[in-house]
PDB file of C-alpha atoms in Angstrom:
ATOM      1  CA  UNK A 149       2.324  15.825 -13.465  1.00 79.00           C
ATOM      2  CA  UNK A 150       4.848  13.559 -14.781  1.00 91.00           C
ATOM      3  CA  UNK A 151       6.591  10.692 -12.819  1.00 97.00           C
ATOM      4  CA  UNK A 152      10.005  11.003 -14.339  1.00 96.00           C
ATOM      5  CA  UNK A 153      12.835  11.754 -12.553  1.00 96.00           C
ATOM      6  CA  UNK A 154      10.669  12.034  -9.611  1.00 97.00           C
ATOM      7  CA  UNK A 155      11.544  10.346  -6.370  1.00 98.00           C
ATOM      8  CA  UNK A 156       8.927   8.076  -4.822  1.00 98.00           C
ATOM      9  CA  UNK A 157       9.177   6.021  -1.878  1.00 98.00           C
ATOM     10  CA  UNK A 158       7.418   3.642  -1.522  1.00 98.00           C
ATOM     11  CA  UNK A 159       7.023   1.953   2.113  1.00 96.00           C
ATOM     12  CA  UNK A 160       6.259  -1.811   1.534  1.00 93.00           C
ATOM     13  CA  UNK A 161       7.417  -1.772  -1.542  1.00 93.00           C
ATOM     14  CA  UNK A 162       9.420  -5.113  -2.379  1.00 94.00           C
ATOM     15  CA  UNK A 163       6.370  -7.441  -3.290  1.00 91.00           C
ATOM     16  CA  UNK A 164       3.174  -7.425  -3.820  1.00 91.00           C
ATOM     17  CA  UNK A 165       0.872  -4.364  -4.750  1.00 94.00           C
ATOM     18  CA  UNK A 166       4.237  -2.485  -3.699  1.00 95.00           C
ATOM     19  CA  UNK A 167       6.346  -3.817  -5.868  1.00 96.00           C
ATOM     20  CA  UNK A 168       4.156  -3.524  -8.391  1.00 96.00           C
ATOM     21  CA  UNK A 169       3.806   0.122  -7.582  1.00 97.00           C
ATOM     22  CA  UNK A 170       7.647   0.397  -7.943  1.00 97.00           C
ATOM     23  CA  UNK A 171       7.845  -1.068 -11.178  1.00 97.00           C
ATOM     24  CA  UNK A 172       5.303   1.225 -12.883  1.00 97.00           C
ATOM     25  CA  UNK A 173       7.104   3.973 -11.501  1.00 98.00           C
ATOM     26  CA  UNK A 174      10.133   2.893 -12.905  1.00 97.00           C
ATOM     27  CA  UNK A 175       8.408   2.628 -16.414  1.00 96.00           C
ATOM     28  CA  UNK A 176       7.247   6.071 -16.416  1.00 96.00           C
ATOM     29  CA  UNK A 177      10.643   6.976 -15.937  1.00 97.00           C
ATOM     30  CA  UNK A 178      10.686   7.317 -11.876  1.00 97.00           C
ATOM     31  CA  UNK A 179      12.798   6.775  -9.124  1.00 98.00           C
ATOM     32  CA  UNK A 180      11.715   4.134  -6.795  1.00 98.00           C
ATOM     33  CA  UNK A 181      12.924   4.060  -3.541  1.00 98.00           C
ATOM     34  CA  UNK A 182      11.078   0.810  -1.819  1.00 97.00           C
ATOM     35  CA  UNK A 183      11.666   0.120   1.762  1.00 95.00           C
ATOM     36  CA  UNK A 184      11.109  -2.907   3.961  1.00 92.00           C
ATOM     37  CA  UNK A 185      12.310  -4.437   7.298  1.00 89.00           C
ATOM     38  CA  UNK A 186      14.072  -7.306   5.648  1.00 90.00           C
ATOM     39  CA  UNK A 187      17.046  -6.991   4.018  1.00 94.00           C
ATOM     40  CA  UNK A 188      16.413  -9.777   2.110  1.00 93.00           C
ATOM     41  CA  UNK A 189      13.032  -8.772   0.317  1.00 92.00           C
ATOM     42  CA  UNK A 190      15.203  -5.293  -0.330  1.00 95.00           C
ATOM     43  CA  UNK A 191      17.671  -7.456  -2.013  1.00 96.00           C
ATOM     44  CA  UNK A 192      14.701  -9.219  -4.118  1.00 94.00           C
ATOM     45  CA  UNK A 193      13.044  -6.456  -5.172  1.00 95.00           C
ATOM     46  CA  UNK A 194      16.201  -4.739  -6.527  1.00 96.00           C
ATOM     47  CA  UNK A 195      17.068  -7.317  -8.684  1.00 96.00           C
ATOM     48  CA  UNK A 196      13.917  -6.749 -10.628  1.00 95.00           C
ATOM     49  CA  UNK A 197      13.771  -3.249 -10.660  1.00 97.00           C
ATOM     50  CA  UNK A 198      16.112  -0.775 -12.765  1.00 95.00           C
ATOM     51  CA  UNK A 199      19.718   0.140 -11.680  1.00 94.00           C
ATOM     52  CA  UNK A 200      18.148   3.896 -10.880  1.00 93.00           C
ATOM     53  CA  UNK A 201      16.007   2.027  -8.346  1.00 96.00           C
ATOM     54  CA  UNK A 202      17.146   2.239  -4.025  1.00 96.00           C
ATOM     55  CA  UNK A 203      16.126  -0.168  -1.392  1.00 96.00           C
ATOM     56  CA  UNK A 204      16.157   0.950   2.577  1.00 93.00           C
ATOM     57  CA  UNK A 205      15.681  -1.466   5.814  1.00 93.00           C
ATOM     58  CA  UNK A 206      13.437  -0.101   8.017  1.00 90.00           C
ATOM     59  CA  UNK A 207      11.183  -0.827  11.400  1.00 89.00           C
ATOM     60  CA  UNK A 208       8.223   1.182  11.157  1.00 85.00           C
ATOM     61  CA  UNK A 209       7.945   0.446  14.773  1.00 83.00           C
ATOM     62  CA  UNK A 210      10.785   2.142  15.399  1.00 87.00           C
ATOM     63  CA  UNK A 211      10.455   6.322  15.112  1.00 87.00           C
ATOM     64  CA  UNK A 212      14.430   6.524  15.378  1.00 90.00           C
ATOM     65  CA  UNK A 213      14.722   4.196  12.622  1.00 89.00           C
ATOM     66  CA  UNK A 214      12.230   5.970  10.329  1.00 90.00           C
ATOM     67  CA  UNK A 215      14.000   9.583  11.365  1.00 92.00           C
ATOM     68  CA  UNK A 216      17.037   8.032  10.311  1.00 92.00           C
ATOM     69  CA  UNK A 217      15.553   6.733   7.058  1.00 92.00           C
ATOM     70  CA  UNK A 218      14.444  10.673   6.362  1.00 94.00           C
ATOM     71  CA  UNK A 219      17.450  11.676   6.466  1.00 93.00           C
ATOM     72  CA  UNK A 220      18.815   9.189   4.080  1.00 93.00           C
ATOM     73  CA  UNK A 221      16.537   9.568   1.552  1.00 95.00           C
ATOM     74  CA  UNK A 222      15.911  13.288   1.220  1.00 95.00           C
ATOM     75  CA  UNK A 223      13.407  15.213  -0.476  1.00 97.00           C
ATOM     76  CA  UNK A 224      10.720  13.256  -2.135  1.00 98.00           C
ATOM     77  CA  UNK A 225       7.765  13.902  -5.047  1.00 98.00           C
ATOM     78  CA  UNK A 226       5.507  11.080  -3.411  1.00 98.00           C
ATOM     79  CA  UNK A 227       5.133   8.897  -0.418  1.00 98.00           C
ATOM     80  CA  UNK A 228       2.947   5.439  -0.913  1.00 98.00           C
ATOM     81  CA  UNK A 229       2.709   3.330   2.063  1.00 97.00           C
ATOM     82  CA  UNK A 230       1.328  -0.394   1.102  1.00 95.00           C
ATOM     83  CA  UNK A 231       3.432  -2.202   3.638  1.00 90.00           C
ATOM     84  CA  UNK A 232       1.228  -4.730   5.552  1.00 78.00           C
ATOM     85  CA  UNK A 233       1.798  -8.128   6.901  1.00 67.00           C
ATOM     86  CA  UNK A 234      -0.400 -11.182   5.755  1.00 63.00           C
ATOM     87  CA  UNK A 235      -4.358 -11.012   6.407  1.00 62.00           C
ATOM     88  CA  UNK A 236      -5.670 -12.216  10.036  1.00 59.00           C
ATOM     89  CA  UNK A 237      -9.353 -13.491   8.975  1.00 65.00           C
ATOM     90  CA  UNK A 238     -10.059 -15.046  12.048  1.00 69.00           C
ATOM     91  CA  UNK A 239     -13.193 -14.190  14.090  1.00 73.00           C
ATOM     92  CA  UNK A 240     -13.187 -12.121  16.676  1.00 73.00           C
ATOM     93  CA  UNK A 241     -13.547 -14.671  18.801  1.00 78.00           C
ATOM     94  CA  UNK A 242     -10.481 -16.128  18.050  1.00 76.00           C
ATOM     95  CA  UNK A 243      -8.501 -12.862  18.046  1.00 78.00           C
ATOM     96  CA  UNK A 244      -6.014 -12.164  21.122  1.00 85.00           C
ATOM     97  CA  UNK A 245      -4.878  -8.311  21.830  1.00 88.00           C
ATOM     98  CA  UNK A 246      -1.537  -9.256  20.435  1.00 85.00           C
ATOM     99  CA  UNK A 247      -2.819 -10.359  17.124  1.00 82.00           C
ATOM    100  CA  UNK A 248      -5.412  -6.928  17.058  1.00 83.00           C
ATOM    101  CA  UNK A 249      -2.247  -4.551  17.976  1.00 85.00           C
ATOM    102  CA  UNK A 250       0.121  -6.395  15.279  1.00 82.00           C
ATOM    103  CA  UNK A 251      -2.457  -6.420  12.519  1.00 80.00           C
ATOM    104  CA  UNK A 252      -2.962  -2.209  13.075  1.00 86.00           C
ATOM    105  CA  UNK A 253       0.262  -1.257  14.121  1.00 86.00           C
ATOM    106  CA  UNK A 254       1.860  -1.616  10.471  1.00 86.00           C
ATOM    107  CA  UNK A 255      -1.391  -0.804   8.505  1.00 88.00           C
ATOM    108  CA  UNK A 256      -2.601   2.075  10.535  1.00 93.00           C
ATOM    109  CA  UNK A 257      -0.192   3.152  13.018  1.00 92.00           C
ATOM    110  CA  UNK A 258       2.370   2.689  10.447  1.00 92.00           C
ATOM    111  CA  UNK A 259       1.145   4.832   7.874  1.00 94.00           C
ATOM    112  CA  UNK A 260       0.439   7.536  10.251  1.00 95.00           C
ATOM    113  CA  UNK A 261       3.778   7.724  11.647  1.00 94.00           C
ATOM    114  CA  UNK A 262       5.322   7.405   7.675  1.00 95.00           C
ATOM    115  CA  UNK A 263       3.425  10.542   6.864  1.00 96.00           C
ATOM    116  CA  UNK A 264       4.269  12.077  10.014  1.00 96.00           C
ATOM    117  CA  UNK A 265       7.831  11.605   9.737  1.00 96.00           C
ATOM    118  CA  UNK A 266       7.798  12.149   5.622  1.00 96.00           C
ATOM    119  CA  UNK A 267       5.250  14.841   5.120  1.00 97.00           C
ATOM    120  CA  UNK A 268       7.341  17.421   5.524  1.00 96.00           C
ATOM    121  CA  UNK A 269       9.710  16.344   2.793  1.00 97.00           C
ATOM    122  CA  UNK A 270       7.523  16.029   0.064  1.00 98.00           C
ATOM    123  CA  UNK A 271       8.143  18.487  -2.473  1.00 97.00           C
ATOM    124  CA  UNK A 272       5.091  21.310  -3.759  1.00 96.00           C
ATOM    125  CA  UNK A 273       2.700  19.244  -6.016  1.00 95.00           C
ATOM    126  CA  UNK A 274       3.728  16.313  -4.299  1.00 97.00           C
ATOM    127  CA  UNK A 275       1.199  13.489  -2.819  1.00 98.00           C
ATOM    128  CA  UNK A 276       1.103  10.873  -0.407  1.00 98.00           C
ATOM    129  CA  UNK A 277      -1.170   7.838  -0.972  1.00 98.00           C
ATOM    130  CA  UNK A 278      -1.999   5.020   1.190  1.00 98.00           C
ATOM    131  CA  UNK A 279      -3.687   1.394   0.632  1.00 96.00           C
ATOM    132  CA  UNK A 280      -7.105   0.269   2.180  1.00 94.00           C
ATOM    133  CA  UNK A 281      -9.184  -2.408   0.351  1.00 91.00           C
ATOM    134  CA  UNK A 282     -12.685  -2.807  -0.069  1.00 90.00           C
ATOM    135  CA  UNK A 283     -13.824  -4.786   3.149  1.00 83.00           C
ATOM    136  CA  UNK A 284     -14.541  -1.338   4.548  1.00 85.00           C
ATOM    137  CA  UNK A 285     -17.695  -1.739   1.816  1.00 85.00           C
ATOM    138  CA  UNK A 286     -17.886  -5.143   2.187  1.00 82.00           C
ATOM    139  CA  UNK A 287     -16.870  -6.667   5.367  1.00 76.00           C
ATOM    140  CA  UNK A 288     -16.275 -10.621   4.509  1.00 70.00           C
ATOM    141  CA  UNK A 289     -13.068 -11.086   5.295  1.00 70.00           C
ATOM    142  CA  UNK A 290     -13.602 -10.387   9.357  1.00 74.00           C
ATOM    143  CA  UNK A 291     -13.336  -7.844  11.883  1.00 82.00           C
ATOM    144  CA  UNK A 292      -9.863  -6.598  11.740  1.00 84.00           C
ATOM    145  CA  UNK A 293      -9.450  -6.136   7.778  1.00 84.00           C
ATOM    146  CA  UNK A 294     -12.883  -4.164   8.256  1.00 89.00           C
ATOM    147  CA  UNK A 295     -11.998  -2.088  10.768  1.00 89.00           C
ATOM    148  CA  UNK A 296      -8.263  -1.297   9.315  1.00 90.00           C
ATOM    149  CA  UNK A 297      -9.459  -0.092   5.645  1.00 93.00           C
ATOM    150  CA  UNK A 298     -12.406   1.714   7.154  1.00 95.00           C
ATOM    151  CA  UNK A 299      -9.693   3.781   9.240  1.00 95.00           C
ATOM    152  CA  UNK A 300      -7.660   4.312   6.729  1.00 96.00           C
ATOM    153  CA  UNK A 301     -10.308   5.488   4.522  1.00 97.00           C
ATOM    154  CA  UNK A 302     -11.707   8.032   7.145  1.00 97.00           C
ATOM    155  CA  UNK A 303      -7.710   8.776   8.136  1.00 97.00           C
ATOM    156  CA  UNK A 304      -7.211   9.954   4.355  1.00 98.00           C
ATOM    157  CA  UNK A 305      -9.826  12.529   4.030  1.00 98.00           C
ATOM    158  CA  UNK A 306      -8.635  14.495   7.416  1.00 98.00           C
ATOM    159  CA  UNK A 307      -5.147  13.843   6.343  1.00 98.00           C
ATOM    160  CA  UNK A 308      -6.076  15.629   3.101  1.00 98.00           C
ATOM    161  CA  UNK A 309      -7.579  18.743   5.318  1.00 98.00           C
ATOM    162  CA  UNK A 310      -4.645  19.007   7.373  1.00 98.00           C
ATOM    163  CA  UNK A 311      -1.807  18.642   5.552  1.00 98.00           C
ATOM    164  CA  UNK A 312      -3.588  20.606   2.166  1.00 97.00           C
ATOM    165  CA  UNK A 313      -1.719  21.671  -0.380  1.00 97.00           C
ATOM    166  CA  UNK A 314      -0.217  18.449   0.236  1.00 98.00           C
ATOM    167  CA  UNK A 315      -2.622  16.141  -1.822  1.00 98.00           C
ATOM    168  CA  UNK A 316      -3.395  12.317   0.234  1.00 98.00           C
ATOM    169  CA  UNK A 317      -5.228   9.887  -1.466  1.00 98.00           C
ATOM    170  CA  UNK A 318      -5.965   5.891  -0.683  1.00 98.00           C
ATOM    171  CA  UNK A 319      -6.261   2.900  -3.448  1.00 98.00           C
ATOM    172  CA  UNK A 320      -8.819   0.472  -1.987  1.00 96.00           C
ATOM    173  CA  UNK A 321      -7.887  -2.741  -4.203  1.00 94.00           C
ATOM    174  CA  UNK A 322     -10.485  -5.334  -4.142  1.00 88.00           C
ATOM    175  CA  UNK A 323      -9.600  -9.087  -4.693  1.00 83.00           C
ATOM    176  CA  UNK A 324      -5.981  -9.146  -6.036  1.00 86.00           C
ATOM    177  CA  UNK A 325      -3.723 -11.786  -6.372  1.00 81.00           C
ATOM    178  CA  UNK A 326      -1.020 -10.575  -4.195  1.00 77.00           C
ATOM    179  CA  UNK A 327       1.188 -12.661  -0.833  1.00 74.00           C
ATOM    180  CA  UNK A 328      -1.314 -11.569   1.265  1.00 70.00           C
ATOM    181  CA  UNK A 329      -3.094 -15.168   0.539  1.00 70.00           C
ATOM    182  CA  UNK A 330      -0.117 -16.732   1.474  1.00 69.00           C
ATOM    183  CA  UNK A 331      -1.439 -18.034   4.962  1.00 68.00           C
ATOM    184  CA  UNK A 332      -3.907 -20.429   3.144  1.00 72.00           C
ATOM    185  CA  UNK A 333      -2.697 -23.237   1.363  1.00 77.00           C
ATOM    186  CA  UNK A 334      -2.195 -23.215  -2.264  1.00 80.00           C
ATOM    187  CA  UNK A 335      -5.234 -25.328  -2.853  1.00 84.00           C
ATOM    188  CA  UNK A 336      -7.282 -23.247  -0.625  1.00 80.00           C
ATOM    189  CA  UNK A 337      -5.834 -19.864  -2.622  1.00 78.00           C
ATOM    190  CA  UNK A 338      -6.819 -21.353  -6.170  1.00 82.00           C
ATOM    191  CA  UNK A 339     -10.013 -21.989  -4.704  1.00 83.00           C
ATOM    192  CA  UNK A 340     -10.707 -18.793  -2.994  1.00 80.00           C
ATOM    193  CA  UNK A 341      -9.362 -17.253  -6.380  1.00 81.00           C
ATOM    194  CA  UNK A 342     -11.684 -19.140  -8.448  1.00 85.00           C
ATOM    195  CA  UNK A 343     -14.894 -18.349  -6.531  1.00 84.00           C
ATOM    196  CA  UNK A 344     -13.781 -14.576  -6.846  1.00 81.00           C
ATOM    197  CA  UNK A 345     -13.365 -14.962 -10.846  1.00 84.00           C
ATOM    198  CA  UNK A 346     -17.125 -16.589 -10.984  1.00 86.00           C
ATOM    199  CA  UNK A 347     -18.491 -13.737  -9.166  1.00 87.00           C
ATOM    200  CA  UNK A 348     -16.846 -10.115 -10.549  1.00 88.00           C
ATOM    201  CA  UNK A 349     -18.321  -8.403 -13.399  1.00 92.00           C
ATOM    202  CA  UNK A 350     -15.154  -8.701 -15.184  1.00 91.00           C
ATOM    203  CA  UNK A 351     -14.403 -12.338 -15.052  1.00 89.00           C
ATOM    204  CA  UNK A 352     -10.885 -12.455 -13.753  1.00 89.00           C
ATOM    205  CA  UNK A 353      -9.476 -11.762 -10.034  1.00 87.00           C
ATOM    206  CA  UNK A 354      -6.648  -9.021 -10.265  1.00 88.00           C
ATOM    207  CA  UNK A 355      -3.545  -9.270 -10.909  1.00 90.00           C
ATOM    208  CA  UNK A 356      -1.155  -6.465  -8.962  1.00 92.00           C
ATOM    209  CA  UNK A 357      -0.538  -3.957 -12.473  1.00 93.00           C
ATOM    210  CA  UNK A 358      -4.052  -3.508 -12.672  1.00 93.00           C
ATOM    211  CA  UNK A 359      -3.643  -1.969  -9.044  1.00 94.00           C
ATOM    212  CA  UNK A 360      -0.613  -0.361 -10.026  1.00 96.00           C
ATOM    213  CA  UNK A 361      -2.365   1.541 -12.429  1.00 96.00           C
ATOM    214  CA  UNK A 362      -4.314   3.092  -9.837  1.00 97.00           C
ATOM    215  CA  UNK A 363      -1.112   4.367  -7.540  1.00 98.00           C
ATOM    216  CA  UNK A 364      -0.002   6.157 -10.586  1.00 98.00           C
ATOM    217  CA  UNK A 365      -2.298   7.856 -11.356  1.00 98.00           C
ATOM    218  CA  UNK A 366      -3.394   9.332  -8.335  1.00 98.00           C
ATOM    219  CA  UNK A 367       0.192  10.559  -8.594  1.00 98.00           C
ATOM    220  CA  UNK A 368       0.110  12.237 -11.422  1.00 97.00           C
ATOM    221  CA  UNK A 369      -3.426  13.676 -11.336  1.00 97.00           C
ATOM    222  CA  UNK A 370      -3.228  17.362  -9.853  1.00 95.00           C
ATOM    223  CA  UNK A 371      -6.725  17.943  -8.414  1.00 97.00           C
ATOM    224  CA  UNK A 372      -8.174  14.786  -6.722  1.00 97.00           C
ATOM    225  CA  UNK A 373      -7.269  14.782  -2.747  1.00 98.00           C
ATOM    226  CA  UNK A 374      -9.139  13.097  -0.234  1.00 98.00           C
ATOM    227  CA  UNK A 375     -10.174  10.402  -2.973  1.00 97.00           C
ATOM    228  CA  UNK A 376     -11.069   6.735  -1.993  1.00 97.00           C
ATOM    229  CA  UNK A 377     -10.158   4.659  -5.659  1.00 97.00           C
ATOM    230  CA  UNK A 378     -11.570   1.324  -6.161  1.00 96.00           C
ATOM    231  CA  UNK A 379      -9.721  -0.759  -7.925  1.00 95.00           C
ATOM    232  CA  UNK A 380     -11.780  -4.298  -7.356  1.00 90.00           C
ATOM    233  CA  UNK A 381     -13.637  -5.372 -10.648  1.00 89.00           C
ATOM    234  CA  UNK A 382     -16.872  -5.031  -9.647  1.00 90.00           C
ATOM    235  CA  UNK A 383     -16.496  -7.175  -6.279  1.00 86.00           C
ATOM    236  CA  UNK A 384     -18.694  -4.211  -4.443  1.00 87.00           C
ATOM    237  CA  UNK A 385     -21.443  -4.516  -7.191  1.00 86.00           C
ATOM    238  CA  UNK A 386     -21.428  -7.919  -6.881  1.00 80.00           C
TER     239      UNK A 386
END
């Protein structure tokens, strides 16, 4: 299946993994359509991205909001959800409800109310795919990071059940250099990115195309569903 001229929105898609995901789309000759709550990050990602490209504002806290956004943006070939807000690695002694209910309501509850609301409008031979990470394999970075990819892992194979034809898939990236390290300093990042490099199999952290990659092709394959896809560089061998 061929990503040109096909319409993929892509929730969290103005930086990071996401906007990396929009970009390759855009190269194969796709339609992105990347949607965040700021306006601004819209704004940024659109100035990288091809004329063809859209940008949407939306809450994913708010179900009127996301209705709303259905309606605007119509039938669709794929859905990939990689919005998420920067990672909490405290301990769990440190955690507060508020900071446990922020951290899953836009990775988990998020996702499951994107696919609720956008399921229905994805076209035959269409796919959804959603983002965990490997800390469900390997749980370093703390509690909540754990917990969230393992969900979403186990969320995409009885998505794949129930909504079947419909094909859902997850990328589980492993260390990537992405925003998500932006709440350490930048000394502590190019330290924490260093130690990763010394460690994988392939010398190098990652860098967000080599995750792109991944999105893609789940995409355009026709026969995986219900498929977990590391994308880490060895980091669970290792």
């Amino acid at each position: 299946m061929s990503l040109k001229n096909a319409r993929v929105l892509i929730i969290g898609g103005t930086s990071g993994i996401g906007l990396g995901v929009a970009t390759a789309v855009a190269d194969r000759g796709g339609i992105p359509i990347v949607a965040s709550r700021r306006q601004s990050s819209v704004d940024h990602a659109l100035s990288t991205l091809p004329d063809s490209a859209r940008g949407m504002t939306v809450d994913l806290t708010d179900t009127t909001a996301l209705d709303q956004l259905a309606e605007e943006v119509g039938a669709i070939e794929h859905l990939v959800y990689t919005a998420g807000d920067t990672l909490e690695l405290a301990p769990l002694s440190a955690l507060t409800t508020e900071a446990i209910n922020n951290f899953m309501l836009v990775r988990f509850v998020g996702a499951l109310t994107a696919i609720r609301v956008f399921a229905p409008q994805i076209t035959p031979g269409g796919s959804i795919t959603l983002t965990s990470g490997t800390a469900a394999e390997r749980p370093g970075l703390g509690v909540l990071p754990t917990g969230v990819c393992g969900a979403v892992n186990a969320m995409t194979r009885a998505l794949a059940l129930e909504l079947a034809p419909l094909r859902v898939n997850t990328v589980a990236p492993g260390p990537i250099r992405t925003p998500l390290w932006d709440t350490l300093s930048e000394a502590d990042r190019q330290a924490v990115y260093e130690q990763f490099a010394s460690q994988l199999p392939v010398g190098r952290i990652g860098e967000v195309g080599d995750t792109a990659r991944a999105y893609v092709y789940l995409m355009e394959q026709e026969f995986g569903t219900g498929v977990v896809l590391t994308v880490d560089g060895g980091s669970t061998l290792s």
